[in-house]
mmCIF file of C-alpha atoms in Angstrom:
data_model
loop_
_atom_site.group_PDB
_atom_site.id
_atom_site.type_symbol
_atom_site.label_atom_id
_atom_site.label_comp_id
_atom_site.label_asym_id
_atom_site.label_seq_id
_atom_site.Cartn_x
_atom_site.Cartn_y
_atom_site.Cartn_z
ATOM 1 C CA MET A 1 -24.098 17.377 -16.707
ATOM 2 C CA LEU A 2 -22.736 15.717 -19.739
ATOM 3 C CA TRP A 3 -22.488 12.298 -18.015
ATOM 4 C CA ASP A 4 -26.086 12.581 -17.032
ATOM 5 C CA LEU A 5 -27.163 12.935 -20.556
ATOM 6 C CA CYS A 6 -24.998 10.006 -21.553
ATOM 7 C CA HIS A 7 -26.324 7.797 -18.758
ATOM 8 C CA SER A 8 -29.884 8.749 -19.794
ATOM 9 C CA LEU A 9 -29.469 7.931 -23.348
ATOM 10 C CA GLN A 10 -27.816 4.746 -22.539
ATOM 11 C CA LYS A 11 -30.488 3.732 -20.145
ATOM 12 C CA LYS A 12 -33.218 4.597 -22.820
ATOM 13 C CA GLU A 13 -31.497 2.676 -25.291
ATOM 14 C CA ARG A 14 -31.253 -0.319 -23.190
ATOM 15 C CA HIS A 15 -34.874 0.097 -22.311
ATOM 16 C CA GLY A 16 -36.127 0.766 -25.704
ATOM 17 C CA SER A 17 -33.691 -1.384 -28.131
ATOM 18 C CA THR A 18 -32.942 -4.925 -27.585
#
């Protein structure tokens, strides 16, 4: 799902970029 991808990206960004 598109939402799944969006969430995955946001999660990765939060966990990789600070």
